Amino acid sequence: MTPHRPEVLAPAGDRRSLRAALAAGADAVYFGLADGFNARARAESIDSHTLPDVVAECHRAGARAYVTLNTLVFEDELPTVEALVRACAEAGVDALIVQDPAVARIARSICPDLELHASTQMTISSVEGARFARGLGVGRIVLPRELSVREIGRIAAADPELETEVFVHGALCMSWSGQCLTSEAWGGRSANRGQCAQSCRMPYDLVVDGETRPLGEIRYLLSPRDLAGFRALPALIEHGVCTLKIEGRYKGPAYVVATVEAYRRWIDALLRPGGPTAADEARVAADLAELEIIYSRGFSDGFLGGADHQHLVEGRFPKHRGALLGRVARVDGDAVIVEPHPDGRVRSGGLALGQGRAEPAGQRAAALTLLGGSQADNTGPRARVPDPRPGMGVVFDAGDPADSAEPGGPIFTAEALGEGRWRLGFGRPGPDLSRVAPGQRIWLTGDPRIERRARKLIESRIDGRIPLRLVVGGRRGGPLRLEGRAAGHRAAVESEIDLAPARGRGLDRALLESKLGGLGGTPFTLFDLDVAGLADGLHLPVSALKRLRRALVDTLLPRIEQGAARAVDPEPALPRLRAQTIRRGDAPSDITPAVIPLCRTDAHLDAVLAAGLPEVELDWMERAGLTAAVERARAAGLTVHVATPRVQKPGEEGFDRRIARLAPDGVLVRHWGAVVHFAEGLGEPDAPRPIVHGDFSLNVTNALTADHLFGLGLETLTAAHDLDAAQLFALLDRAPAGRVAVTVHHHIPTFHTEHCVYAHLLSNGRDIRSCGQPCATHEIGLRDHRGHVHPVIVDPGCRNTVYNAQAQSAAGLVPRLLDAGVRRFRVEFVRETTAEALRVLVGYRALLAGELSPAALVERLRVHEQFGVTRGTTRTGR
């Protein structure tokens, strides 16, 4: 059986990059709209008024056009989103990439035939999560970058009709996509709204058990290497992955051209009978080096081979570094003598693909085998850095890598000295060589040849990309009928002159292929010619054949440019959706407003019991203590709710089953798989069905999404942390406020990451099997440039959550929230002592009872908060 050829999906941050992607041979492109609602808000993007032209350009190049509407949507923005969805459907866009379920519902209502792809921002990370996406009408899921090849295979196998899309190249986010609140908490600009502040690329100090631990030049503790997934491609193809995605809507045309061409070449080699040759391996090694030079922070396999906490983060630089050329032997006037670096030049960034630091036996080898490398010889594509040439850019490791004033510049002369040594000369002005010293690394950071090649390709015509099947028919005395079939479309034309008896060879296959297949200067190339319907011995002038060919192209091409014929409902969708929404009503109006504490330690639970509160949510970080905590709370007569992990991957279904076996009164679900598992009653068959509450991580920011989840059986929802005060009250005005919980006090969870800081910096292990679990005996914090120390907590799946050092209080909103009908006021703890937690609980209970003013409560809370209390994300207009 011939393996399925995956689609190569390229980024297009602007029209030039889109043109570059098409010229390089991308099968599809994805781009955002300048109108907003795309996860790369700083990209130039495409104006919605030009959509028909852009889509037509893509289709002429034989490519599909995907529009990203992949951010959360606030209540008052829904009419704008409806207008954009309608514009996309009418322009012939092939698919929408969405994060917010509300956008999927609007699209389904306007144009049921418009393809929907669940963005990686939706965090569909499990088989049950994929079922949730299916329920929204999604036909493809863009899988999180944190999944391994094996986990991807399990999701793909569970529903072969649901297409899967996998990132194979580009920048890696430190946090799970859709679950990063760092920019929101620290800068008032939400990553869930396309405004990531790149906080993971900032320097941090490591604080272990209250003491700063020096790490030398390792300062960028949360800045991962970039992904280069070449070695994973054989397994991804075998699993039937539909699309291989390239990240990079902030990158330029040269990056787009180089990545598309490199991955297309490697796919061609993998699918060729007999597999890749030595020449193919050499070419991909050159491609990797070129990709390093264009843009890289060093390459890795990401998570495709499973967790590898020792290699994901290099730690010495946060931005483009290029390809390591060598190290400085000495400075010689206006020149530098470069010698080989001990790491070698057959490498990728800070790590040769397939090579690395010593680890427990068999672990790295197992990952290599999974990705197609050999356990014996660590084979697989590796970058081979080219020889330096005049014009190439370099930079020296002389100072902070985040400093734009690092010495560097274009090479003026390059002289080979033998044994891998080079003399590099620089012009004037050139790099400040007084700051360059022996032993410093030198990196190749740019190559004008790559830029020139990209410009030339962009300026060339894109012809002959669409395979065309021609069907010819006719009889003596009648017209010649010509039908063309391409890209799912058909068109037919007839000659103006009737067919006559031939005096010579007549209309044989060779003549027809020559004249009807002469498609130069058009988007078409002749793929097949069917002449079974044409009688023998007939004649038609060559000029008539050419006119017929031109008429067919003129008829067929506009249909291809427009795309698939789809019905677009002209009636407004929002009123219809709101009228059809499943609503189970608000909570009874006589329910007493309550403080709902969320506890993570025994000390927190002690505070809840001391305060005499009737209800508790348990978010235990280790499994053994959870059972004991449930039993304690239940014995004290409390209503007990247990929180699920924030994300779940294939193989982790046991977490939900274990929670069900505890038979809690309620479950606080935090990922889409848990929504399906508990709302559909998939837990333990003999256990009572718990009440299902939705947490903040479901990212509910509008009433359409809220109503969808209520319709699935959720009793309450927690408002998303992305909402400011005005946006929150707009949601409460449309949704049943009594069923919406609001977090009024917490240390906002910023990063939620698959990467374990504990394993990386306190062990030599790549994952839980070899790290020795330092999280069991140590507490880590990360100190930022302001001196704030942010706690790092490990969850049952070994994921790390970095919590904001500052407490966030919405005390000032509580009177209005009470008036709006809110009855559940969440208070969360991280590392508070029993006394500190009790002070918070007593204070908020007094606030709800009208015994304490918001200002007085906040002043009371400042006493024990080392880094202060802030209004944080609740500030309107931040």
CSV table of C-alpha atoms in Angstrom, one decimal, residues 7 9 18 22 26-31 33 51-69 84-98 107-108 111-118 137-140 163 165 243 466 486-489 558-566 568:
chain,number,residue,atom,x,y,z
A,7,GLU,CA,0.2,18.0,3.2
A,9,LEU,CA,1.3,23.6,5.4
A,18,LEU,CA,2.3,33.9,1.2
A,22,LEU,CA,3.3,29.1,-3.0
A,26,ALA,CA,3.5,24.5,-0.2
A,27,ASP,CA,0.3,22.3,-0.4
A,28,ALA,CA,-1.5,24.8,1.8
A,29,VAL,CA,-1.0,28.1,3.6
A,30,TYR,CA,-2.4,29.5,6.8
A,31,PHE,CA,-2.7,33.2,7.6
A,33,LEU,CA,-6.7,38.5,9.1
A,51,LEU,CA,-9.6,37.6,0.7
A,52,PRO,CA,-11.1,36.7,-2.7
A,53,ASP,CA,-7.9,37.7,-4.5
A,54,VAL,CA,-5.7,35.9,-1.9
A,55,VAL,CA,-7.8,32.7,-2.1
A,56,ALA,CA,-7.7,32.8,-5.9
A,57,GLU,CA,-3.9,33.1,-5.8
A,58,CYS,CA,-3.6,30.1,-3.6
A,59,HIS,CA,-5.9,28.0,-5.7
A,60,ARG,CA,-4.1,28.9,-8.9
A,61,ALA,CA,-1.0,27.6,-7.3
A,62,GLY,CA,-2.7,24.3,-6.5
A,63,ALA,CA,-2.7,25.1,-2.8
A,64,ARG,CA,-5.4,25.4,-0.1
A,65,ALA,CA,-6.1,28.5,2.0
A,66,TYR,CA,-6.7,28.3,5.7
A,67,VAL,CA,-7.7,31.3,7.8
A,68,THR,CA,-6.8,31.5,11.5
A,69,LEU,CA,-9.6,32.8,13.7
A,84,LEU,CA,-15.5,37.6,9.2
A,85,VAL,CA,-16.7,34.0,9.1
A,86,ARG,CA,-19.2,35.0,6.4
A,87,ALA,CA,-16.5,36.8,4.4
A,88,CYS,CA,-14.3,33.7,4.6
A,89,ALA,CA,-17.1,31.4,3.4
A,90,GLU,CA,-18.0,33.7,0.5
A,91,ALA,CA,-14.4,34.1,-0.5
A,92,GLY,CA,-13.8,30.4,-0.9
A,93,VAL,CA,-11.5,29.9,2.1
A,94,ASP,CA,-10.9,26.2,2.4
A,95,ALA,CA,-10.9,26.0,6.2
A,96,LEU,CA,-11.1,28.0,9.4
A,97,ILE,CA,-8.6,27.3,12.2
A,98,VAL,CA,-10.5,28.0,15.4
A,107,ALA,CA,-19.4,28.8,11.2
A,108,ARG,CA,-21.6,25.7,11.3
A,111,CYS,CA,-21.9,27.6,6.2
A,112,PRO,CA,-22.2,23.9,7.3
A,113,ASP,CA,-19.8,22.8,4.5
A,114,LEU,CA,-17.0,25.1,5.5
A,115,GLU,CA,-14.2,23.0,7.0
A,116,LEU,CA,-13.2,23.6,10.6
A,117,HIS,CA,-9.8,22.8,12.1
A,118,ALA,CA,-9.4,22.9,15.9
A,137,GLY,CA,-18.2,19.8,13.6
A,138,VAL,CA,-14.4,19.9,13.5
A,139,GLY,CA,-12.8,17.8,10.7
A,140,ARG,CA,-9.2,18.2,11.7
A,163,GLU,CA,-7.7,14.4,10.3
A,165,GLU,CA,-2.1,18.1,11.8
A,243,THR,CA,-0.7,17.7,7.5
A,466,ILE,CA,-2.8,21.8,-11.0
A,486,ALA,CA,-9.1,19.4,-11.9
A,487,ALA,CA,-9.1,20.1,-8.2
A,488,GLY,CA,-12.6,18.7,-7.7
A,489,HIS,CA,-14.1,20.9,-10.5
A,558,PRO,CA,-12.6,30.8,-12.2
A,559,ARG,CA,-14.3,27.8,-10.6
A,560,ILE,CA,-11.0,26.6,-9.2
A,561,GLU,CA,-10.1,30.1,-8.0
A,562,GLN,CA,-13.4,30.4,-6.1
A,563,GLY,CA,-13.1,27.0,-4.5
A,564,ALA,CA,-15.8,24.5,-3.6
A,565,ALA,CA,-19.4,25.5,-4.2
A,566,ARG,CA,-20.9,26.0,-0.8
A,568,VAL,CA,-23.9,30.4,2.7
